[in-house]
Amino acid sequence: LNFSNRMLINNFNIQEENKTKIIAEEISKICKKGDVLAISGNMGVGKTTFIKYFIQKIAKAKSVPSPSYNIILPYESKHSTIFHMDAWRLKNHNEALSLGITEMFDNAIFLIEWAEKIKVILPNDCLKLLIKNIKNKKFIEIDGNEVWNKRFKNIKNYEKY
């Protein structure tokens, strides 16, 4: 399998919040330790909402606040630590490096909001999620390598959302 060839895996319509919840939960089921999810989109588009449903599905957390001030918040699931990171307040990727996040990538599931701010230090095989509004509709565009593409094939009915 080629780890470097990136492709558009899918473009889900998440117009209703319930669809965001379904997609986030489905993606949470195919993630494992070592996965990095780079989540981008304009302010207020729904990045934290996506992450909240992802984390609540596998970590049984009651609330999932935005880590704007903490930068990184940890959660525990049965199989892995999950880190929710918000890169909004970081000046550049060096600030992220000084937090030691690249050493943490291998041993956790990493969800990064405003990931484009630190893209130079993200692993090549990260899953990229772009949440965007187009003509009053909301979509989540998913981009990854062949390994991710294979994992998405296992999401039942994933074309239907």
PDB file of C-alpha atoms in Angstrom:
ATOM      1  CA  LEU A   1       0.000   0.000   0.000  1.00  0.00           C
ATOM      2  CA  ASN A   2       1.167   3.472  -0.832  1.00  0.00           C
ATOM      3  CA  PHE A   3       1.169   5.706   2.236  1.00  0.00           C
ATOM      4  CA  SER A   4       1.917   8.930   0.418  1.00  0.00           C
ATOM      5  CA  ASN A   5      -0.712   8.969  -2.347  1.00  0.00           C
ATOM      6  CA  ARG A   6      -3.528  11.155  -1.039  1.00  0.00           C
ATOM      7  CA  MET A   7      -7.040  11.065  -2.400  1.00  0.00           C
ATOM      8  CA  LEU A   8     -10.468  12.471  -1.753  1.00  0.00           C
ATOM      9  CA  ILE A   9     -12.174   9.668   0.163  1.00  0.00           C
ATOM     10  CA  ASN A  10     -15.596  11.210   0.474  1.00  0.00           C
ATOM     11  CA  ASN A  11     -17.569  14.410   0.771  1.00  0.00           C
ATOM     12  CA  PHE A  12     -20.382  13.882   3.282  1.00  0.00           C
ATOM     13  CA  ASN A  13     -23.361  16.192   3.485  1.00  0.00           C
ATOM     14  CA  ILE A  14     -23.659  17.093   7.179  1.00  0.00           C
ATOM     15  CA  GLN A  15     -26.377  19.712   6.842  1.00  0.00           C
ATOM     16  CA  GLU A  16     -28.193  18.502   9.966  1.00  0.00           C
ATOM     17  CA  GLU A  17     -26.226  18.224  13.198  1.00  0.00           C
ATOM     18  CA  ASN A  18     -27.412  14.631  13.515  1.00  0.00           C
ATOM     19  CA  LYS A  19     -25.457  13.818  10.343  1.00  0.00           C
ATOM     20  CA  THR A  20     -22.321  15.314  11.874  1.00  0.00           C
ATOM     21  CA  LYS A  21     -22.921  13.039  14.864  1.00  0.00           C
ATOM     22  CA  ILE A  22     -23.338   9.923  12.686  1.00  0.00           C
ATOM     23  CA  ILE A  23     -20.213  10.629  10.629  1.00  0.00           C
ATOM     24  CA  ALA A  24     -18.120  11.487  13.707  1.00  0.00           C
ATOM     25  CA  GLU A  25     -19.236   8.294  15.455  1.00  0.00           C
ATOM     26  CA  GLU A  26     -18.582   6.135  12.386  1.00  0.00           C
ATOM     27  CA  ILE A  27     -15.108   7.606  11.939  1.00  0.00           C
ATOM     28  CA  SER A  28     -14.363   7.123  15.648  1.00  0.00           C
ATOM     29  CA  LYS A  29     -14.995   3.379  15.195  1.00  0.00           C
ATOM     30  CA  ILE A  30     -12.329   3.007  12.492  1.00  0.00           C
ATOM     31  CA  CYS A  31      -9.629   4.984  14.327  1.00  0.00           C
ATOM     32  CA  LYS A  32      -6.861   3.462  16.384  1.00  0.00           C
ATOM     33  CA  LYS A  33      -3.778   4.417  18.345  1.00  0.00           C
ATOM     34  CA  GLY A  34      -1.363   6.326  16.115  1.00  0.00           C
ATOM     35  CA  ASP A  35      -4.035   8.060  14.021  1.00  0.00           C
ATOM     36  CA  VAL A  36      -3.896  11.817  13.526  1.00  0.00           C
ATOM     37  CA  LEU A  37      -6.996  13.657  12.307  1.00  0.00           C
ATOM     38  CA  ALA A  38      -6.364  17.146  10.964  1.00  0.00           C
ATOM     39  CA  ILE A  39      -9.606  19.112  11.151  1.00  0.00           C
ATOM     40  CA  SER A  40      -9.985  22.421   9.327  1.00  0.00           C
ATOM     41  CA  GLY A  41     -12.743  24.871   8.525  1.00  0.00           C
ATOM     42  CA  ASN A  42     -13.774  28.442   9.186  1.00  0.00           C
ATOM     43  CA  MET A  43     -14.590  29.760  12.658  1.00  0.00           C
ATOM     44  CA  GLY A  44     -17.917  28.374  13.887  1.00  0.00           C
ATOM     45  CA  VAL A  45     -18.304  25.812  11.092  1.00  0.00           C
ATOM     46  CA  GLY A  46     -18.544  22.794  13.425  1.00  0.00           C
ATOM     47  CA  LYS A  47     -15.056  21.458  14.132  1.00  0.00           C
ATOM     48  CA  THR A  48     -15.587  21.224  17.896  1.00  0.00           C
ATOM     49  CA  THR A  49     -19.039  19.693  17.361  1.00  0.00           C
ATOM     50  CA  PHE A  50     -17.550  16.939  15.187  1.00  0.00           C
ATOM     51  CA  ILE A  51     -14.850  16.250  17.786  1.00  0.00           C
ATOM     52  CA  LYS A  52     -17.364  16.237  20.646  1.00  0.00           C
ATOM     53  CA  TYR A  53     -19.384  13.448  19.011  1.00  0.00           C
ATOM     54  CA  PHE A  54     -16.219  11.528  18.081  1.00  0.00           C
ATOM     55  CA  ILE A  55     -14.894  11.605  21.643  1.00  0.00           C
ATOM     56  CA  GLN A  56     -18.260  10.966  23.318  1.00  0.00           C
ATOM     57  CA  LYS A  57     -18.704   7.841  21.193  1.00  0.00           C
ATOM     58  CA  ILE A  58     -15.477   6.156  22.272  1.00  0.00           C
ATOM     59  CA  ALA A  59     -14.438   7.849  25.515  1.00  0.00           C
ATOM     60  CA  LYS A  60     -17.747   8.191  27.343  1.00  0.00           C
ATOM     61  CA  ALA A  61     -16.983  11.828  28.186  1.00  0.00           C
ATOM     62  CA  LYS A  62     -19.939  13.844  29.378  1.00  0.00           C
ATOM     63  CA  SER A  63     -18.672  17.171  28.093  1.00  0.00           C
ATOM     64  CA  VAL A  64     -16.024  17.959  25.505  1.00  0.00           C
ATOM     65  CA  PRO A  65     -15.071  21.625  25.857  1.00  0.00           C
ATOM     66  CA  SER A  66     -12.972  23.396  23.264  1.00  0.00           C
ATOM     67  CA  PRO A  67      -9.331  23.346  24.408  1.00  0.00           C
ATOM     68  CA  SER A  68      -8.693  26.908  23.215  1.00  0.00           C
ATOM     69  CA  TYR A  69      -6.883  27.808  26.430  1.00  0.00           C
ATOM     70  CA  ASN A  70      -5.498  24.441  27.470  1.00  0.00           C
ATOM     71  CA  ILE A  71      -4.372  23.774  23.851  1.00  0.00           C
ATOM     72  CA  ILE A  72      -4.573  20.017  24.510  1.00  0.00           C
ATOM     73  CA  LEU A  73      -7.118  18.014  26.523  1.00  0.00           C
ATOM     74  CA  PRO A  74      -6.805  14.232  27.051  1.00  0.00           C
ATOM     75  CA  TYR A  75      -9.572  11.615  27.150  1.00  0.00           C
ATOM     76  CA  GLU A  76      -9.321   7.897  27.798  1.00  0.00           C
ATOM     77  CA  SER A  77     -11.037   5.204  25.751  1.00  0.00           C
ATOM     78  CA  LYS A  78     -10.748   1.422  26.154  1.00  0.00           C
ATOM     79  CA  HIS A  79      -7.985   1.167  23.575  1.00  0.00           C
ATOM     80  CA  SER A  80      -6.240   4.506  23.513  1.00  0.00           C
ATOM     81  CA  THR A  81      -5.733   7.966  24.883  1.00  0.00           C
ATOM     82  CA  ILE A  82      -7.421  10.568  22.712  1.00  0.00           C
ATOM     83  CA  PHE A  83      -5.959  14.058  22.565  1.00  0.00           C
ATOM     84  CA  HIS A  84      -8.118  16.986  21.477  1.00  0.00           C
ATOM     85  CA  MET A  85      -5.891  19.823  20.387  1.00  0.00           C
ATOM     86  CA  ASP A  86      -6.801  23.325  19.289  1.00  0.00           C
ATOM     87  CA  ALA A  87      -3.985  24.984  17.341  1.00  0.00           C
ATOM     88  CA  TRP A  88      -5.813  28.319  16.934  1.00  0.00           C
ATOM     89  CA  ARG A  89      -3.726  30.186  19.509  1.00  0.00           C
ATOM     90  CA  LEU A  90      -0.366  28.751  18.448  1.00  0.00           C
ATOM     91  CA  LYS A  91       1.808  31.247  16.593  1.00  0.00           C
ATOM     92  CA  ASN A  92       3.470  28.543  14.507  1.00  0.00           C
ATOM     93  CA  HIS A  93       4.370  24.869  14.378  1.00  0.00           C
ATOM     94  CA  ASN A  94       7.405  25.400  16.641  1.00  0.00           C
ATOM     95  CA  GLU A  95       5.059  26.103  19.544  1.00  0.00           C
ATOM     96  CA  ALA A  96       3.364  22.764  18.852  1.00  0.00           C
ATOM     97  CA  LEU A  97       6.757  21.043  18.691  1.00  0.00           C
ATOM     98  CA  SER A  98       7.692  22.535  22.063  1.00  0.00           C
ATOM     99  CA  LEU A  99       4.573  20.903  23.550  1.00  0.00           C
ATOM    100  CA  GLY A 100       6.005  17.549  22.435  1.00  0.00           C
ATOM    101  CA  ILE A 101       3.000  16.607  20.348  1.00  0.00           C
ATOM    102  CA  THR A 102       4.913  14.783  17.617  1.00  0.00           C
ATOM    103  CA  GLU A 103       6.222  12.335  20.248  1.00  0.00           C
ATOM    104  CA  MET A 104       2.622  11.785  21.353  1.00  0.00           C
ATOM    105  CA  PHE A 105       1.267  10.976  17.862  1.00  0.00           C
ATOM    106  CA  ASP A 106       2.246   7.287  17.927  1.00  0.00           C
ATOM    107  CA  ASN A 107       0.618   6.456  21.249  1.00  0.00           C
ATOM    108  CA  ALA A 108      -2.751   8.125  20.931  1.00  0.00           C
ATOM    109  CA  ILE A 109      -5.539   9.189  18.641  1.00  0.00           C
ATOM    110  CA  PHE A 110      -4.940  12.863  17.911  1.00  0.00           C
ATOM    111  CA  LEU A 111      -7.736  15.245  16.859  1.00  0.00           C
ATOM    112  CA  ILE A 112      -6.431  18.657  15.853  1.00  0.00           C
ATOM    113  CA  GLU A 113      -8.598  21.717  15.232  1.00  0.00           C
ATOM    114  CA  TRP A 114      -7.071  24.456  13.060  1.00  0.00           C
ATOM    115  CA  ALA A 115      -4.605  21.822  11.885  1.00  0.00           C
ATOM    116  CA  GLU A 116      -3.573  23.946   8.909  1.00  0.00           C
ATOM    117  CA  LYS A 117      -1.648  26.177  11.356  1.00  0.00           C
ATOM    118  CA  ILE A 118       0.787  23.314  12.090  1.00  0.00           C
ATOM    119  CA  LYS A 119       0.558  21.352   8.842  1.00  0.00           C
ATOM    120  CA  VAL A 120       4.331  21.131   8.368  1.00  0.00           C
ATOM    121  CA  ILE A 121       4.646  18.826  11.391  1.00  0.00           C
ATOM    122  CA  LEU A 122       1.622  16.624  10.686  1.00  0.00           C
ATOM    123  CA  PRO A 123       2.345  13.042   9.633  1.00  0.00           C
ATOM    124  CA  ASN A 124       1.984  12.291   5.911  1.00  0.00           C
ATOM    125  CA  ASP A 125      -0.601   9.640   6.653  1.00  0.00           C
ATOM    126  CA  CYS A 126      -2.922  11.863   8.699  1.00  0.00           C
ATOM    127  CA  LEU A 127      -6.605  11.975   7.814  1.00  0.00           C
ATOM    128  CA  LYS A 128      -7.645  15.453   6.702  1.00  0.00           C
ATOM    129  CA  LEU A 129     -11.171  16.654   7.358  1.00  0.00           C
ATOM    130  CA  LEU A 130     -12.350  19.957   5.952  1.00  0.00           C
ATOM    131  CA  ILE A 131     -15.741  21.215   7.123  1.00  0.00           C
ATOM    132  CA  LYS A 132     -17.207  23.817   4.805  1.00  0.00           C
ATOM    133  CA  ASN A 133     -20.383  25.587   3.860  1.00  0.00           C
ATOM    134  CA  ILE A 134     -21.284  25.679   0.182  1.00  0.00           C
ATOM    135  CA  LYS A 135     -24.481  27.443  -0.853  1.00  0.00           C
ATOM    136  CA  ASN A 136     -26.157  27.014   2.555  1.00  0.00           C
ATOM    137  CA  LYS A 137     -25.197  23.342   2.734  1.00  0.00           C
ATOM    138  CA  LYS A 138     -22.580  21.942   5.071  1.00  0.00           C
ATOM    139  CA  PHE A 139     -20.102  19.289   3.978  1.00  0.00           C
ATOM    140  CA  ILE A 140     -17.202  17.407   5.485  1.00  0.00           C
ATOM    141  CA  GLU A 141     -14.556  16.634   2.897  1.00  0.00           C
ATOM    142  CA  ILE A 142     -12.334  13.716   3.815  1.00  0.00           C
ATOM    143  CA  ASP A 143      -8.890  13.249   2.366  1.00  0.00           C
ATOM    144  CA  GLY A 144      -6.400  10.492   3.140  1.00  0.00           C
ATOM    145  CA  ASN A 145      -4.185   7.773   1.778  1.00  0.00           C
ATOM    146  CA  GLU A 146      -5.058   4.262   0.534  1.00  0.00           C
ATOM    147  CA  VAL A 147      -4.958   2.857   4.062  1.00  0.00           C
ATOM    148  CA  TRP A 148      -7.633   5.325   5.173  1.00  0.00           C
ATOM    149  CA  ASN A 149      -9.610   4.720   1.997  1.00  0.00           C
ATOM    150  CA  LYS A 150      -9.704   1.002   2.821  1.00  0.00           C
ATOM    151  CA  ARG A 151     -10.896   1.702   6.363  1.00  0.00           C
ATOM    152  CA  PHE A 152     -13.699   3.928   5.072  1.00  0.00           C
ATOM    153  CA  LYS A 153     -14.885   1.114   2.819  1.00  0.00           C
ATOM    154  CA  ASN A 154     -15.788  -0.687   6.040  1.00  0.00           C
ATOM    155  CA  ILE A 155     -18.176   2.030   7.130  1.00  0.00           C
ATOM    156  CA  LYS A 156     -21.574   0.514   6.402  1.00  0.00           C
ATOM    157  CA  ASN A 157     -23.814   2.597   4.162  1.00  0.00           C
ATOM    158  CA  TYR A 158     -21.264   5.362   4.151  1.00  0.00           C
ATOM    159  CA  GLU A 159     -22.443   6.626   0.771  1.00  0.00           C
ATOM    160  CA  LYS A 160     -25.893   7.325   2.175  1.00  0.00           C
ATOM    161  CA  TYR A 161     -25.206  10.030   4.735  1.00  0.00           C
TER     162      TYR A 161
END
